[in-house]
XYZ file of C-alpha atoms in Angstrom:
451
model
C 24.766 -15.827 3.141
C 21.392 -14.001 3.962
C 18.940 -16.332 6.253
C 15.710 -15.965 5.366
C 12.559 -16.158 8.117
C 9.733 -17.698 8.408
C 7.363 -13.429 7.869
C 9.508 -12.501 5.071
C 8.199 -15.210 3.267
C 5.066 -14.381 3.886
C 4.949 -10.772 3.535
C 6.911 -11.351 -0.495
C 6.841 -14.711 -1.423
C 9.306 -14.005 -4.284
C 11.824 -12.650 -1.469
C 13.833 -15.592 -2.821
C 14.542 -13.939 -6.022
C 16.028 -10.609 -4.826
C 19.255 -11.081 -3.299
C 21.100 -11.342 -6.594
C 24.357 -13.373 -6.553
C 24.141 -14.098 -3.065
C 23.086 -17.235 -1.094
C 19.766 -18.165 0.037
C 19.190 -20.220 2.526
C 15.754 -21.835 4.123
C 15.932 -23.570 7.505
C 14.229 -26.539 7.959
C 12.455 -24.736 11.246
C 10.917 -21.804 8.425
C 9.538 -24.823 6.189
C 7.838 -26.244 9.105
C 5.993 -23.286 10.449
C 4.840 -22.513 5.861
C 4.042 -25.926 6.579
C 1.884 -25.425 9.805
C -0.251 -21.942 7.852
C -0.500 -22.967 4.547
C -4.581 -24.593 4.991
C -7.431 -21.875 5.168
C -9.102 -19.756 3.583
C -6.744 -16.732 5.053
C -4.532 -14.449 3.389
C -1.575 -15.919 5.479
C -2.106 -18.677 3.824
C -2.301 -18.295 0.535
C 1.108 -16.237 0.560
C 2.532 -19.359 2.237
C 1.534 -21.934 -0.383
C 2.703 -19.735 -3.251
C 6.451 -19.454 -0.638
C 6.252 -22.939 -1.012
C 5.172 -23.063 -4.832
C 8.325 -20.575 -5.380
C 11.143 -22.689 -2.996
C 10.011 -26.316 -5.192
C 10.284 -24.531 -8.872
C 13.510 -23.365 -7.588
C 14.733 -26.697 -6.626
C 13.052 -28.554 -9.102
C 15.036 -31.790 -9.311
C 18.104 -31.283 -7.162
C 19.188 -34.234 -4.740
C 19.750 -34.028 -1.200
C 23.331 -33.263 -1.589
C 23.040 -30.386 -3.870
C 20.412 -28.966 -2.109
C 22.216 -29.090 0.508
C 25.395 -27.175 -0.621
C 22.973 -25.047 -3.010
C 21.228 -24.709 -6.256
C 21.728 -21.979 -8.600
C 18.142 -19.706 -8.969
C 17.152 -18.922 -12.345
C 14.990 -16.596 -12.803
C 14.096 -16.865 -16.797
C 14.789 -19.785 -19.256
C 17.504 -18.034 -21.135
C 19.060 -16.332 -18.156
C 22.312 -17.345 -16.396
C 22.139 -18.579 -13.020
C 22.585 -15.844 -10.077
C 23.140 -16.793 -6.829
C 22.704 -20.231 -4.884
C 19.033 -21.952 -2.748
C 19.785 -23.876 0.040
C 17.568 -25.799 2.702
C 19.414 -25.335 5.663
C 18.931 -28.546 8.708
C 17.983 -27.443 11.644
C 21.276 -29.233 14.560
C 21.667 -30.553 17.284
C 23.036 -28.144 20.447
C 25.272 -29.654 23.260
C 26.993 -26.661 24.396
C 25.950 -24.067 27.241
C 25.837 -21.308 24.396
C 22.200 -22.025 23.363
C 19.247 -20.446 23.623
C 16.167 -22.343 24.971
C 14.445 -24.422 22.061
C 11.395 -23.970 23.309
C 10.759 -21.674 20.733
C 10.761 -21.502 17.001
C 12.835 -18.588 16.795
C 15.692 -19.959 19.578
C 15.636 -22.811 16.445
C 16.778 -20.660 13.974
C 19.029 -18.233 16.124
C 21.096 -21.051 17.450
C 20.979 -22.368 13.837
C 22.491 -19.794 12.176
C 25.070 -19.512 14.946
C 26.320 -23.108 14.380
C 26.059 -22.002 10.859
C 28.575 -19.313 11.673
C 30.379 -21.373 13.557
C 31.608 -23.535 10.332
C 31.506 -20.746 7.693
C 33.655 -18.038 10.125
C 35.379 -16.560 6.669
C 31.454 -15.700 5.580
C 28.771 -13.024 6.529
C 25.616 -14.930 7.485
C 22.773 -12.969 7.804
C 19.355 -13.072 9.586
C 17.217 -11.629 6.998
C 13.721 -11.325 9.637
C 10.173 -9.166 9.416
C 10.211 -9.491 13.412
C 12.178 -6.419 15.014
C 12.012 -8.518 18.430
C 14.108 -11.575 16.255
C 16.797 -8.958 14.765
C 17.499 -8.041 18.379
C 18.036 -11.889 20.107
C 19.961 -12.459 17.188
C 22.196 -9.552 17.244
C 22.145 -10.116 21.206
C 23.692 -13.689 20.751
C 26.150 -13.067 17.845
C 24.080 -13.149 15.079
C 24.102 -10.460 12.930
C 20.375 -9.285 11.704
C 18.624 -7.705 9.101
C 14.945 -5.787 8.360
C 13.525 -6.929 4.400
C 14.334 -4.244 2.502
C 13.865 -5.243 -0.765
C 10.410 -3.461 -1.008
C 11.012 -0.523 0.529
C 12.075 2.167 -1.813
C 12.530 5.331 0.962
C 14.905 6.107 3.018
C 12.516 7.806 4.771
C 9.172 8.265 5.148
C 9.231 12.413 4.593
C 10.328 11.697 1.005
C 6.940 10.254 -0.343
C 5.104 12.884 -2.719
C 2.306 14.610 -1.176
C 0.688 14.874 -4.453
C 1.078 18.854 -4.405
C 3.785 21.795 -4.116
C 3.411 24.792 -1.893
C 5.074 27.902 -3.350
C 5.151 31.265 -0.446
C 3.987 34.017 -1.841
C 3.616 33.836 -5.550
C 3.760 30.169 -8.137
C 5.146 32.780 -10.973
C 7.997 34.718 -8.826
C 9.950 32.154 -9.655
C 9.044 31.760 -13.316
C 11.395 33.103 -15.770
C 9.342 32.410 -18.954
C 5.517 30.750 -19.503
C 3.742 29.964 -22.813
C -0.016 29.824 -21.972
C -2.497 28.404 -24.764
C -6.228 28.205 -24.917
C -8.058 24.829 -25.165
C -11.929 24.310 -25.167
C -12.212 26.732 -22.290
C -9.669 25.051 -20.449
C -5.687 27.554 -19.881
C -2.884 25.408 -19.968
C 1.187 26.714 -19.409
C 3.938 24.926 -20.940
C 7.070 25.706 -18.679
C 10.810 24.748 -18.821
C 11.019 21.706 -16.592
C 14.100 22.836 -14.096
C 14.506 24.000 -10.289
C 11.776 22.685 -8.372
C 9.306 21.518 -11.299
C 11.893 19.075 -12.529
C 10.957 17.152 -9.342
C 6.761 16.910 -10.131
C 5.063 14.496 -11.720
C 2.379 14.361 -13.245
C -1.141 15.044 -12.309
C 0.607 16.232 -9.088
C -0.558 20.116 -8.076
C 1.443 23.631 -7.428
C -0.547 25.657 -4.948
C 0.855 29.381 -3.857
C -0.112 31.854 -0.743
C -2.362 34.049 -4.102
C -4.496 31.341 -4.745
C -3.028 30.109 -7.772
C -3.593 26.419 -8.398
C -1.966 24.249 -11.738
C -1.658 20.527 -12.448
C 0.606 18.837 -14.154
C -1.014 16.795 -16.838
C 2.033 16.086 -19.741
C 5.860 16.651 -19.112
C 8.721 15.485 -20.721
C 12.164 15.286 -20.156
C 12.651 19.129 -20.522
C 9.105 20.962 -20.605
C 5.421 20.397 -18.694
C 2.012 21.126 -19.037
C 0.106 22.655 -16.413
C -3.702 23.203 -16.453
C -4.691 26.208 -14.822
C -7.126 25.300 -11.853
C -9.200 27.709 -10.918
C -9.578 27.553 -7.258
C -12.582 29.379 -6.626
C -14.364 26.523 -8.420
C -12.782 23.805 -6.486
C -13.545 24.789 -3.300
C -17.440 25.168 -3.966
C -17.451 22.280 -6.892
C -20.131 20.085 -4.516
C -20.302 16.418 -5.037
C -23.654 14.559 -3.454
C -23.754 17.854 -0.818
C -20.727 17.721 0.197
C -18.300 20.488 -0.138
C -14.505 20.435 1.037
C -12.872 22.052 3.735
C -9.626 23.376 2.815
C -7.459 23.437 -1.128
C -6.446 19.850 -0.126
C -9.895 18.328 0.040
C -10.258 19.846 -3.255
C -7.342 18.359 -4.902
C -8.037 15.259 -4.066
C -11.864 15.547 -4.762
C -10.703 16.943 -9.143
C -8.002 13.144 -9.156
C -11.679 11.149 -7.629
C -14.054 12.925 -10.245
C -11.505 12.679 -13.007
C -12.387 9.402 -15.160
C -9.250 9.318 -16.488
C -7.496 8.338 -13.226
C -7.970 4.755 -12.142
C -5.520 4.632 -8.852
C -6.053 7.949 -6.936
C -4.068 7.330 -2.761
C -5.540 9.384 0.091
C -3.134 9.505 2.648
C -3.924 11.903 6.219
C -4.129 11.475 9.893
C -7.499 10.828 11.748
C -10.406 13.415 10.896
C -8.407 14.654 7.193
C -11.623 13.170 5.893
C -10.305 10.556 3.205
C -13.358 8.295 3.816
C -15.912 10.970 3.105
C -14.207 12.257 0.158
C -14.154 9.056 -1.100
C -17.356 7.638 -0.413
C -19.182 11.057 -1.545
C -17.524 11.105 -4.747
C -18.429 7.397 -5.363
C -22.080 7.981 -4.762
C -21.679 10.653 -7.123
C -19.994 8.614 -9.631
C -22.472 5.395 -9.595
C -25.895 7.463 -8.670
C -25.466 11.007 -10.571
C -23.543 10.070 -13.112
C -23.480 6.484 -13.950
C -19.866 6.633 -14.551
C -19.472 2.843 -12.617
C -21.689 0.475 -12.267
C -20.734 -0.438 -8.325
C -19.077 0.114 -5.384
C -16.740 -2.467 -3.650
C -15.148 -1.583 -0.281
C -13.236 -3.759 1.723
C -10.619 -2.823 3.906
C -7.333 -4.797 6.035
C -7.370 -5.580 9.519
C -6.214 -8.317 12.176
C -8.810 -10.397 12.579
C -10.699 -9.485 8.661
C -8.834 -12.223 7.004
C -9.707 -14.761 9.149
C -12.458 -16.758 8.207
C -15.801 -15.399 8.233
C -17.530 -17.726 9.607
C -20.811 -20.337 8.870
C -23.076 -18.977 11.621
C -25.897 -17.686 9.722
C -25.708 -14.034 7.485
C -24.627 -12.766 4.151
C -20.990 -11.876 3.684
C -22.307 -8.073 4.051
C -24.022 -8.665 7.250
C -20.900 -9.548 9.005
C -18.356 -7.242 7.014
C -20.859 -4.903 8.465
C -19.302 -4.127 11.942
C -15.365 -3.576 10.207
C -16.748 -1.260 7.564
C -18.255 0.406 10.407
C -16.606 3.518 8.801
C -18.304 3.658 5.783
C -21.997 3.222 7.444
C -21.177 7.243 9.656
C -19.643 8.411 7.009
C -23.231 8.078 5.000
C -24.446 9.041 7.644
C -23.245 11.797 7.948
C -23.325 13.076 4.264
C -27.224 12.812 5.413
C -26.801 13.833 8.518
C -29.305 17.495 7.370
C -31.975 15.154 6.031
C -35.382 15.204 7.816
C -34.858 11.844 8.617
C -31.394 10.182 8.144
C -31.768 6.639 9.077
C -34.372 6.703 5.604
C -31.932 8.181 3.575
C -29.416 6.067 4.919
C -31.043 2.928 4.300
C -32.334 4.725 0.838
C -28.945 5.335 0.084
C -27.752 1.594 0.759
C -30.908 0.111 -1.399
C -30.210 2.915 -4.638
C -26.095 2.352 -4.173
C -24.848 -0.839 -5.257
C -22.588 -0.678 -2.820
C -21.250 -3.779 -1.246
C -19.338 -4.972 1.108
C -16.497 -7.889 0.346
C -13.797 -9.536 2.304
C -10.301 -9.605 1.332
C -10.556 -13.331 1.568
C -12.790 -13.258 -1.575
C -11.444 -10.880 -3.530
C -8.424 -13.553 -4.893
C -9.123 -14.613 -8.534
C -12.283 -12.088 -8.884
C -11.955 -9.191 -11.833
C -14.542 -6.220 -10.568
C -15.559 -4.989 -13.809
C -17.164 -1.408 -13.968
C -16.131 -1.188 -10.839
C -15.071 1.944 -7.929
C -13.268 -0.577 -5.506
C -12.216 1.397 -2.301
C -10.033 -0.312 -0.302
C -9.655 0.921 3.368
C -6.911 1.020 6.039
C -4.817 0.041 3.540
C -1.409 1.114 5.307
C -1.755 -2.061 6.666
C -1.495 -3.973 3.896
C 1.642 -5.435 2.513
C 3.219 -4.409 -1.078
C 2.076 -8.194 -1.801
C -1.298 -8.347 -0.850
C -2.697 -4.589 -2.262
C -1.024 -5.605 -5.828
C -3.305 -9.029 -5.190
C -5.933 -6.648 -4.477
C -5.119 -3.442 -7.078
C -4.916 -6.759 -10.159
C -8.482 -7.258 -9.453
C -9.437 -3.928 -11.377
C -11.667 -4.991 -14.184
C -12.187 -2.883 -17.539
C -13.057 0.520 -16.525
C -12.759 0.647 -12.973
C -10.881 2.754 -10.445
C -9.138 1.869 -7.094
C -9.059 4.408 -4.288
C -6.950 3.333 -1.483
C -6.650 5.242 1.632
C -4.883 4.665 4.822
C -3.027 6.748 7.604
C 0.583 5.501 7.497
C 0.797 6.855 11.362
C -1.362 4.196 12.252
C -0.431 0.694 11.028
C -1.460 -2.443 13.392
C -0.514 -5.539 11.648
C 3.336 -6.887 12.970
C 5.893 -7.104 10.583
C 4.699 -3.686 8.582
C 5.921 -0.071 9.145
C 4.845 3.026 7.333
C 8.095 2.737 5.284
C 6.952 -1.213 4.318
C 3.175 -0.280 3.880
C 1.963 -1.904 0.470
C 0.391 2.165 0.238
C 3.671 3.448 0.278
C 4.751 1.105 -1.938
C 1.993 1.799 -4.336
C 3.016 6.223 -3.480
C 5.813 5.925 -4.846
C 5.594 3.176 -7.319
C 2.584 5.208 -9.077
C 3.438 8.409 -8.777
C 5.286 9.042 -12.353
C 1.961 6.380 -13.540
C -0.357 8.969 -16.280
C -3.618 7.529 -14.495
C -2.764 7.619 -11.153
C -2.317 10.777 -8.251
C -1.793 10.547 -5.077
C -3.228 13.425 -2.378
C -2.000 13.176 0.912
C -4.422 15.235 3.258
C -3.848 17.830 6.514
C -5.825 17.385 9.279
C -8.624 18.956 9.704
C -10.146 18.209 13.493
C -13.602 16.601 13.505
C -14.168 19.156 16.778
C -12.434 20.426 19.632
C -11.802 17.502 22.130
C -10.115 15.978 18.199
C -8.386 19.059 18.367
C -7.303 19.384 21.434
C -6.225 15.992 22.044
C -4.090 15.366 19.228
C -2.423 18.438 20.116
C -1.798 17.508 23.818
C -2.147 13.384 23.903
């Protein structure tokens, strides 16, 4: 029996369907918490409402006696029922072996302990994203686990980096290659074996001799690698910005590729994620006019709350949260004679819109560049909601540092950024680059190494 905590249903409103043949139990206290959080325009409220609708749909017209016993979970019209869903009533505890019930978490744990006493032959497992609640439950004798369904990796080090580095020469490892020239592009057809078998579409190969290749096509037994010239990559200028290392040049290659519709950039603070994305977006809207506008948003605690009723436009209220965008605009024009005038000119010239995540649901952005900053703080469900807003001819750029997660109940493994990077690694129109740290100053470099 899997007993779900409130934060699991908020994290993934469809979690009810992910326990296969097992029994899923929702404590009455969880329903009460969902009810108290369902009002408002916050992302949490929308997830609560979705979870409540899912529970109602699965229970259908079942009578109270069946709901207490367990209603079979039907996942499709022609699919056979698998597992059951039931509502667990809170029970009174008159013995000394119970936690004080002034907290909802304690009520749930006490109810589970009573359930465990009634079903000694069954495994009763609490599923919660709250580490402290799991510790309390274990200390009280109730088994507890994290919600693992959207964790595609067991170790964050297994996350694709977007490139494979070879010592010395890449060609030392290749026994046979067929090289073709097509429209000024050099492509190598290689057998997909050894380290090459692990490469995905739109991933790169880099060696110490200066060779850079990009996987542009692959099959079960071979892959096609485009030969990129490192000199050209390193001297690619985008809105006055030149990459400082090979990893930034690979990121720019993906950002400027019109056939790539999703780009994930990860890396530590100062690795250049935001400034690269912003420079590329301005270039593609102002210079090449491939896109009509830039939509910038981010996830942070407090931003999901209502932006208020005081005077000011949505852009003016969002500006403090998106200060990183303005900071990087200033950095791109710091050598101009009048930096302030240049930034004001760009903001007036470039159709750059700051959007609150509250008002993105239900919209569709056509021919737009959508920058999602701090996307490591999004759940898989939330990031899916935003990415599906991309309409015809749009491109989504997710930026984040998996070492700086500020959202409760999220870890690097359960972050939406990790989920999308792993899930989209074989997507023909998607790419990911993990940027290496490029120190912003001597002070920053010392702090990274010694603090």
